[in-house]
Every structure is written in C-alpha cells, then in structure tokens.
Amino acid sequence: MLKKHKQQRIIDQIRLDKRIKMSNKFSNTYGLIIFVVFIIFAVCGLVLLKKSIINNADAVGYNKASDFARQNKTLYLNKVNNLDLVVFFSSAIFEKNSTYKDSNVSFEAWLVSVEHILESKQNIFEYNIYANLNGVIYPRSKHISVATKKIIDEAIREAVKHKNETIFVPHSDVFTNSGGYALAQTIGRGADAIIIDYEPKQKSLYNISEHVADSNNFYLNDSHNYYLIDNEGSLIYYYDNIGLNFRETQQSIYRHFKTLTSDVESIQNKKAIYYNTSDGKKMCAYVIQDPDTGWYSIATLPYDEVIADFNTVTYIFIILSAFLLLTQWIMLLREHNLSAKVEMSNEALKVVGNSYQAIIRINFKNASFSILKAPDVLRQQLGDSTDFRELKRKLRQFIHQDHLDSFLDNYSLSNMEHLSINKIRDTGHDYLVKFYGDQYKWYNIRLLFDESLDLHESILSLKLVDDEKIRENTERELLKNALQSAKNSEEAKQAFYSSMSHDMRTPLNGIIGVCTLARTHLGDPERMSDMLDKISSSSKALLHLVDEILEVAKPKIEQNLEIEACNLKEKLIEDLSIFTFTADQANKKFEMSIDITHENVKCDIKKIRQILNNLISNSLKYSEVNTVVKLSIKEMKVMGAEQFVFVVEDNGIGMSKEFLEKIFEPYSREETKKHVVGTGLGMPIVKNLISLMSGDIKIKSEQGVGTTVTVILPLEACEEQRFNQTEANINDQNAAFDLSGLKILLAEDNKLNMEIATELLEMRGVNLTQAWNGQEAVDKFSQSEINYFDAILMDIKMPILDGCQATMAIRKLDRADARSVPIIAVTANAFSEDISSTIAAGMDAHISKPIDFNVLLTTLNNLINKKKE
Amino acid sequence: MNLHELSTQIPMDLNGAMERFCGQEAIFKKYLKRIVDDAAFDNFKTAANNLDDKQQIEFTAHTLKGMFGNLGLSELYNLFSSIVNDVRSNNGSKLSELIPEAIEKTTKTFDLLKELE
C-alpha cells in the first residue's frame, strides 16, 4: 500500500513537472524573444553610437586638421611675405646700386640684419637668408654646407623655373635628423634669387614630451598627431607623440602618402581615412589640402582613441547585459521554484472552485455583484445585470418555497453587513434549489468574508450537497427511528418487566401461599396432594415463563435446526391432542385435521411443535367460552417442492389492526382480555422459528370475529418413505381421471396466456369459461348455477380484483358452492408469502405456471373428489 | 427455420412444451409467433425505463415469465424469474444488470421466432 502510494506520488510529481515545464516553456520563449529584441535594439544602438562617435571624431579631426592647415597657411603666408619683403627690398637695393660689386657688402650686411630681425620675431626656426647674385651666394661670410648648397641650388633652379613666384623646397637632414624648408623667389629677370631657409631650432621639436618650453603649444598637447607634407609627400614639419625621428616619420608618412591623399571622396566628405601603421595600429587621418600650396595638413589619431568611448560604452553594455542575463536567470530559477507552488495552489484552487456550482462576489455597500462562476440558467436570467437585488429576485425562482424566507433573511444586504462588522468569516445554510430539470436538490449556500477582499465585499458560494444531505437526513431519520425504537423497546421492556413481575409473582405467591397453607395441613394427605398439585402447576407456569424469556434472549446464532426424518402426522397428532383436553377444560373446542400426501418428512419437529403450541395456546387464551379452535394441515406442491400449510383458525376475540402491525415485536401484548398470562414473546419466537425454516406466516384477524393464522413451511419429503404417493400411483390415479367434460372458470388478464391456456384446456376436453379479471370471475361465478363450475383456475396478478381478492369475494358469496368450489391459484410466482396469501384468501391449491397438466390433474382429482366427499 | 433448428439456437424445453401442447406442433408454433406481437414485452421495456417503479417492473416481468414458461422458452423464463425474484427478495438491487440482459435475449429470441416457418 505504501509502495503504491509512493508510486502515485512519483507519477503525480512527473505530471506536475511536465505542466510546469509547459508553462515555463511559454514564459521562457516569451522572455527569450524579448531578450533577443532587446539585443537587436541594443546592437543597433551601439552601431549608431559608434557611427556617431566616428562622425564626431571625423568632425573634430577635420576641424583640427583645418586649424592646422590654417595655421600652416598663415605661417607660410608670413614666410612668403617675409620673402616678398626681402625680395622687394633686395630689388630696391640693386636698383639703387647698379652693380653688385659695390653694393654687395652693404647688401650682405642688410641680409644678415634682416635675418637676425626675422629670426628674433619667432623662436621655432633658424632663418638663413641667402641671395644668389650672378651665381655667387651671399652672404659670402656664411658657411654653407654641402647639404645647404644643394638646397640652395635646388631652390634657385625652381625659382628660375617659376620666375617671380615663391617656390617651396622642403628638405631634411639625416645627420641632424631634422627637417626644414626653403622658400625662394627670383629677383628681377635673371637667375638672381633670394632664398630663405628655415631650419627648426630644436632637434626634438617634434617630440612633445621633450618640449616643455612649448607647453602652450596646442598641437603638442593635443591627442592628435599633426603632419604638414607637401604635394610630393615630403614632410615639412609635424607634431606627434609617436616617438619616431624625422626620418622615420617621413618614411612612415610617405608610406601612407598615397593612401592619405588619393581618397578624394573621403577628403571632400570630411571622412576619416584609415590606414595601419607598421606595427599594425589602425589610424584615422583627417586630410586638408591647401589649394594654393598643394600642401597637405594631416591630423591623425589612433582609431582606438576614436572609439575609446564607444568601447567603454560597449563594455558597460556587455557588463549590463551579462548582469541582466544573470538577473533573468536567477529570476527564472526563482520563478521555476515558485511555479511549482503556484501551480499546485492553482490546481488546488481550481479543484475547490470546480466543486462549487456558483461563486459570486458581492459588494453589499453599493448592492452590486459580479459572477465568477454560475450555472448557465442563472447567467441567462441575469444577463448583464450587476444589481444584487436583481440577483436575489432571480434566485427566488430557483429556491424552494419553504426555504425562501430563510434565504431572503440570511442573505440580505443588512445581514451581510452585520456579519462583516462582527467578523463572522464563514456562515451558511442548506437549501433546496432547482437549477436543472424539475427536481429540487440540496445546495449549501455560504457567505465568506476575508481580509483579502474589500471591506464591503463578500463571496456567495453555492455547492451541491444533495447526496450528503440525503444521506444526512436518512441517517438522522434512522437515528430518530432507532431512538424511537429504543424508546419503544424500553417502554415495552418496562411494561414487560411490570407485567412479568406480576406474572411471575402470581405463581410464586401461589407457591409460597400454598406452601404456607400446606404446613397447616401436614396431616391431611388429600389436602396435601391437592396443594402439591397446585404448587406443581404454578411451578410449571413459572418455568414456561422463564423458558419463553430465555428463548427470546437466545442469540440467533445459537438457533439451529435439528432436522430429522419423522412422521409429521403422527407426531403432531400425538403432541397436539392435549389441546383437545385443554380446550375442553375451558369449555372450548379444539379440532385438528391433517390432509397431507407426504407424512414422512425431514424437519425440526420440536420447533414445528413449538410454533403450533404457541398459536393454539394463543387462540385458546384469547377467546371466550365456546370458542372453536381449528388446526388444519395441508400439503401443496409448488415448483416441485412440498409446501406444508398450517392454519390455526379460531372464532375468538380477535385482534385490532393496530396490534396486528406490531404483533411480532417483543413484549407486545394486547390487553383485550384480562388475566391472560403471557410474556408477549410468543409471536416473536414463532416468527423467528418460521424464518429459520424459510417459511412464512400470515395473520388475518378481526376483533369480535376471530383470527386465522397461516403458516407455510417448506419440508422435504422423505424419498424412501413415499409409500402414499409413488409416481406410478400418481399416474394410475390420473389415468382414471381426465379433464374432459369439466366446467372450469379461468381467470387470466393476459390475452396470450388466456389463449394458450384456453387452447391447452379445450384440447383436453375442458368446457372453459373465460374471465379477464378478478371481478369478472366473481361476477361469472355468482351468475352461474349452483355447482355449475367444477373448479376455478385463478391467476393472482390481475387488474380490478386480483386473484386473492376475487377468491375472498367468491368465498363470501351466499351460495352453497361458494366455500366448496375448488379454487386453484395458477401463477408464475412461488414465493411462500404468495402461497400463504392464496391459502389465507381461501384458495385450495397452488399450481405454478407453466402449467404442468399432471399436477393439474392430480390437484383437480384430489379437490373434486374431496368436494364430493 | 423449424422448431428443431430453433431449439438449437435458443435454450428451450421443447419436449415439455410439446407435451403441454399435446404434440400439436402447429398450434405451438402459432403461439410462438404470436408472442412476438404481444404487447407484454413492450410493456416491460416501458416499465424498465423507470427503475424506481419496481412494482410495475415486477408485474410486467411476471406476465412475461408466465408466457415464456407456457411456451417452453426456458432461458427467458429463468431470466424474468430472476427479475421478479430480485424485486421481491433484494429490493431490485440487481435490476440494472438483469434488465439489459433480459431485453437483449428476448429481442434476439423474437428475431429468431420471426424466422420460424
């Protein structure tokens, strides 16, 4: 049992888990979709953010590049202006002095002074101003290195090529690892030219970290790198914090020159141009080309720096997303754990809810209601109404009239308020309600209050409790009956004890009195003998009383039948003849007639004797002088078994109908005749014994007329002692008797049975008269001539008058053959009570359907011959 | 179908019935066929629709019991005897089992009786 219970629990848990999984699957899928959508939106957002950051970086980069370009232009223009001035003044000087020879010294000095002046105006570059006059480089005092000579020569070449234009010649010095540039312009019409060479004053100009003196220089402090290159890729100057020298920087820039300058679209759209450094670092370049000089002002920034903020945001986003995921996972886990409990609670609530036929939420403050559950018929009646008064009106139609007042009283709004105020949480009553069909059923209607509801709200519930109520009512009725029965039994017992004590005292007093008297007559043998007789008689009476009490007190289990073969007729004659004498003594008469085929039977003769003793005793006791008590014993064959019918009939005082109803109750006695000794246990004992023998007893009595008691007992005939009736004997007898010519009245209500019986009987020569019911049978018999009918075959179950009623009516008819005409019950039923009913009604025999014609012949033979006798 | 064949299809006391009908086969067959059209079975089926009216069930079953007994239809006789006994002795506690069986077998028997020559 425990194992089965455990297995059931496992199965239940599996089913619950499955349901939770289904439920969670839905919520998980939903959650996953939401999460995916969130990720998509987030990624889109991040992409847009990145784009925005890059756009911003591009804008900033190009702004910076523009500023750088602007500055470079300004510087360049300054320098060009300077050159223009020098060229102008140089031209002026040479025009004043027609030859160079004379003016050269002053011109050289002028150049040197101008050089000093210009250099002093700024501190970034060294100014070296040269003039090429007729192939001679001035100032002649200045030392010109080979590299400088080259620069000067180149500058002169370019200036001559582009007369009167300022030309730009960038250069770098591998030894000093520095860069510079020269501006040159021709003077006049020849190859004479002024060259101003700019060399950065500090070699580490380009390394920001070493440029403390230039801490105010914006470009050195900015995160961008700045490069000025000419249109051929030569680096003019730069500001960066990469740490490469000029040559390396030049090489790096030159390597990317094409990339940086060929992407015209990006330059025009001011979009960053991306390139990778030699160490794989991705760089953003913002390139501005000066339309006049063709120089490129380039600002660069590591790509990583551009998207540093984006990366930060992305990292934060990832962390947040991870946190979100973790949180969701924890919540899902928690939800899973809670789901089981919630699911169980929901299941339980559902089951509880399903057991109610109606659940209605009522607000008794504003007299409204809402239906949570209700029978369809009520919902249809209510429609959309939420008025509580309407609900009550409709419910009235369903509630039984007898319970209506109580219902209206108990479920009024004022009562609900009263219950709520007094915190009566649960109250209810049972009512008969008719929701379905025409039958009222018991419903338990309850009002429930709870803190979870609003202050002015309650729940009205209706639950079908018909079976329980009926059971309860039945049990209550049984208890009531049992109580009443116990009361009656107690009263009867008290009455019995009272009567018993009187009945026992009487013989006891008699014994004591006679004994006392005997002492005074010790010498009188005759008187003594008489007194002893009296003592003996009283003792026997007392003993009989005690025996009857013990009989009733004996538990049923101890009551067994002692079956033995005996000659019933002989035994009964022997045992019951005494009553002839007893009756005579009381000026009454006792007659006995025994008409049985099987005298030797197997039976409990003692109990049969006890039964008959009781019945005959009662008849003799409860009768007046001259009463005749008759005992008749007959035998009937029913369905192949012998049924013995014992009829005790008297014309005594009879019994009332009320007493007849309780005649078999222990201790019950009808006090219609005084001084009758008895315990009131005789009939219960008789009934008990008859039941033990599978028999039946019927009592018919009328006060002032008499009583007839019919007892039917099925007794088994002894086969080896069937000396009266062998089958051969039966056949012999039947052979001498046939049905032809007999006039038989047949009472049968079923058409087909009537036809069959008529056919079968007429086939055998019977002159048949049909009667379709009991009344017709009585009418036809009463209308017939005396002794016309030889026998009546009477069906039992018929309309108008049944067989027993018709028989009684016939027997009461005032005609000579009314009591003598053989009436045979022909019925399919062979219950003992049916047989006893037919005998009690006055029928002479009982044959069963289907008709066994041998039995019919035998029965008719016996009855008709008997009638003749 | 003849009587002999019928007796192989349904349990019946053919000899007893023939003896009752004095060997008159034609008359016996006539009543066998008649029973199909008799209202008794319909009355029983109507009564059987209301198990609470045990008296009517007993009455109609009792009628059929007699009819079937007279005609030697022993199985049906026993069935309807059981119904009557159940009402009389057990307060009809087994009617819900006995009635459907009785109706089924009676219907089957009637179908065979319709084929009787």
PDB file of C-alpha atoms in Angstrom, chain A residues 114-215:
ATOM      1  CA  VAL A 114      67.187  91.083 -41.902  1.00  0.00           C
ATOM      2  CA  GLU A 115      67.940  87.520 -40.995  1.00  0.00           C
ATOM      3  CA  HIS A 116      68.529  88.453 -37.420  1.00  0.00           C
ATOM      4  CA  ILE A 117      65.405  90.565 -37.269  1.00  0.00           C
ATOM      5  CA  LEU A 118      63.152  87.894 -38.704  1.00  0.00           C
ATOM      6  CA  GLU A 119      64.578  85.155 -36.540  1.00  0.00           C
ATOM      7  CA  SER A 120      64.156  87.234 -33.469  1.00  0.00           C
ATOM      8  CA  LYS A 121      60.456  87.535 -34.128  1.00  0.00           C
ATOM      9  CA  GLN A 122      59.957  83.852 -33.502  1.00  0.00           C
ATOM     10  CA  ASN A 123      61.779  81.034 -31.842  1.00  0.00           C
ATOM     11  CA  ILE A 124      60.873  77.972 -33.811  1.00  0.00           C
ATOM     12  CA  PHE A 125      63.049  78.240 -36.868  1.00  0.00           C
ATOM     13  CA  GLU A 126      66.510  79.367 -37.699  1.00  0.00           C
ATOM     14  CA  TYR A 127      66.367  81.768 -40.533  1.00  0.00           C
ATOM     15  CA  ASN A 128      69.103  81.578 -43.158  1.00  0.00           C
ATOM     16  CA  ILE A 129      68.675  84.121 -45.876  1.00  0.00           C
ATOM     17  CA  TYR A 130      70.718  83.638 -48.964  1.00  0.00           C
ATOM     18  CA  ALA A 131      70.903  85.562 -52.155  1.00  0.00           C
ATOM     19  CA  ASN A 132      72.138  84.202 -55.413  1.00  0.00           C
ATOM     20  CA  LEU A 133      73.573  87.017 -57.373  1.00  0.00           C
ATOM     21  CA  ASN A 134      75.281  86.163 -60.588  1.00  0.00           C
ATOM     22  CA  GLY A 135      75.995  82.724 -59.343  1.00  0.00           C
ATOM     23  CA  VAL A 136      77.547  83.922 -56.118  1.00  0.00           C
ATOM     24  CA  ILE A 137      75.849  83.030 -52.886  1.00  0.00           C
ATOM     25  CA  TYR A 138      75.627  85.796 -50.400  1.00  0.00           C
ATOM     26  CA  PRO A 139      76.408  86.418 -47.634  1.00  0.00           C
ATOM     27  CA  ARG A 140      79.739  85.156 -48.560  1.00  0.00           C
ATOM     28  CA  SER A 141      80.765  85.110 -44.927  1.00  0.00           C
ATOM     29  CA  LYS A 142      78.244  82.408 -44.108  1.00  0.00           C
ATOM     30  CA  HIS A 143      79.488  78.877 -44.118  1.00  0.00           C
ATOM     31  CA  ILE A 144      77.401  76.824 -46.437  1.00  0.00           C
ATOM     32  CA  SER A 145      77.499  73.119 -46.029  1.00  0.00           C
ATOM     33  CA  VAL A 146      77.261  70.765 -48.897  1.00  0.00           C
ATOM     34  CA  ALA A 147      73.730  69.904 -47.933  1.00  0.00           C
ATOM     35  CA  THR A 148      72.759  73.540 -47.680  1.00  0.00           C
ATOM     36  CA  LYS A 149      74.387  74.172 -51.056  1.00  0.00           C
ATOM     37  CA  LYS A 150      72.277  71.522 -52.556  1.00  0.00           C
ATOM     38  CA  ILE A 151      69.162  73.049 -51.107  1.00  0.00           C
ATOM     39  CA  ILE A 152      70.110  76.480 -52.303  1.00  0.00           C
ATOM     40  CA  ASP A 153      70.886  75.190 -55.789  1.00  0.00           C
ATOM     41  CA  GLU A 154      67.620  73.406 -55.953  1.00  0.00           C
ATOM     42  CA  ALA A 155      65.747  76.411 -54.693  1.00  0.00           C
ATOM     43  CA  ILE A 156      67.407  78.636 -57.276  1.00  0.00           C
ATOM     44  CA  ARG A 157      66.556  76.165 -60.021  1.00  0.00           C
ATOM     45  CA  GLU A 158      62.960  76.033 -59.036  1.00  0.00           C
ATOM     46  CA  ALA A 159      62.717  79.781 -58.584  1.00  0.00           C
ATOM     47  CA  VAL A 160      64.186  80.390 -62.026  1.00  0.00           C
ATOM     48  CA  LYS A 161      61.690  77.936 -63.383  1.00  0.00           C
ATOM     49  CA  HIS A 162      58.883  79.767 -61.786  1.00  0.00           C
ATOM     50  CA  LYS A 163      60.017  83.347 -62.093  1.00  0.00           C
ATOM     51  CA  ASN A 164      58.500  85.776 -59.660  1.00  0.00           C
ATOM     52  CA  GLU A 165      56.722  83.022 -57.853  1.00  0.00           C
ATOM     53  CA  THR A 166      57.513  81.851 -54.396  1.00  0.00           C
ATOM     54  CA  ILE A 167      58.695  78.305 -54.550  1.00  0.00           C
ATOM     55  CA  PHE A 168      58.859  75.877 -51.658  1.00  0.00           C
ATOM     56  CA  VAL A 169      61.638  73.380 -51.206  1.00  0.00           C
ATOM     57  CA  PRO A 170      61.370  71.055 -48.242  1.00  0.00           C
ATOM     58  CA  HIS A 171      64.447  69.229 -47.075  1.00  0.00           C
ATOM     59  CA  SER A 172      65.643  67.012 -44.287  1.00  0.00           C
ATOM     60  CA  ASP A 173      68.925  66.402 -42.627  1.00  0.00           C
ATOM     61  CA  VAL A 174      69.752  62.845 -41.890  1.00  0.00           C
ATOM     62  CA  PHE A 175      72.541  63.803 -39.536  1.00  0.00           C
ATOM     63  CA  THR A 176      70.557  66.234 -37.505  1.00  0.00           C
ATOM     64  CA  ASN A 177      67.508  64.153 -38.137  1.00  0.00           C
ATOM     65  CA  SER A 178      65.581  67.252 -38.733  1.00  0.00           C
ATOM     66  CA  GLY A 179      63.593  68.774 -41.471  1.00  0.00           C
ATOM     67  CA  GLY A 180      63.167  72.239 -42.845  1.00  0.00           C
ATOM     68  CA  TYR A 181      62.207  74.029 -45.880  1.00  0.00           C
ATOM     69  CA  ALA A 182      63.369  76.792 -48.105  1.00  0.00           C
ATOM     70  CA  LEU A 183      61.396  79.450 -49.816  1.00  0.00           C
ATOM     71  CA  ALA A 184      62.864  81.100 -52.884  1.00  0.00           C
ATOM     72  CA  GLN A 185      61.933  83.794 -55.363  1.00  0.00           C
ATOM     73  CA  THR A 186      63.777  85.382 -58.239  1.00  0.00           C
ATOM     74  CA  ILE A 187      64.819  88.950 -58.175  1.00  0.00           C
ATOM     75  CA  GLY A 188      64.375  90.808 -61.358  1.00  0.00           C
ATOM     76  CA  ARG A 189      64.616  88.997 -64.622  1.00  0.00           C
ATOM     77  CA  GLY A 190      67.663  86.877 -64.289  1.00  0.00           C
ATOM     78  CA  ALA A 191      68.614  83.935 -62.200  1.00  0.00           C
ATOM     79  CA  ASP A 192      69.143  86.004 -59.225  1.00  0.00           C
ATOM     80  CA  ALA A 193      67.051  84.828 -56.332  1.00  0.00           C
ATOM     81  CA  ILE A 194      66.505  85.235 -52.670  1.00  0.00           C
ATOM     82  CA  ILE A 195      66.385  82.034 -50.676  1.00  0.00           C
ATOM     83  CA  ILE A 196      65.206  81.860 -47.109  1.00  0.00           C
ATOM     84  CA  ASP A 197      65.912  78.549 -45.470  1.00  0.00           C
ATOM     85  CA  TYR A 198      64.009  77.596 -42.374  1.00  0.00           C
ATOM     86  CA  GLU A 199      65.551  75.105 -40.020  1.00  0.00           C
ATOM     87  CA  PRO A 200      63.886  74.107 -36.776  1.00  0.00           C
ATOM     88  CA  LYS A 201      65.782  75.456 -33.879  1.00  0.00           C
ATOM     89  CA  GLN A 202      65.436  72.320 -31.671  1.00  0.00           C
ATOM     90  CA  LYS A 203      66.058  68.907 -32.939  1.00  0.00           C
ATOM     91  CA  SER A 204      63.472  67.356 -30.693  1.00  0.00           C
ATOM     92  CA  LEU A 205      60.880  69.812 -31.746  1.00  0.00           C
ATOM     93  CA  TYR A 206      58.699  67.056 -32.879  1.00  0.00           C
ATOM     94  CA  ASN A 207      58.675  65.088 -29.658  1.00  0.00           C
ATOM     95  CA  ILE A 208      56.029  66.531 -27.457  1.00  0.00           C
ATOM     96  CA  SER A 209      57.345  65.121 -24.222  1.00  0.00           C
ATOM     97  CA  GLU A 210      60.571  66.957 -24.537  1.00  0.00           C
ATOM     98  CA  HIS A 211      59.010  70.196 -25.483  1.00  0.00           C
ATOM     99  CA  VAL A 212      58.414  71.682 -22.111  1.00  0.00           C
ATOM    100  CA  ALA A 213      59.154  75.114 -23.401  1.00  0.00           C
ATOM    101  CA  ASP A 214      56.336  74.755 -25.796  1.00  0.00           C
ATOM    102  CA  SER A 215      53.841  73.588 -23.281  1.00  0.00           C
TER     103      SER A 215
END
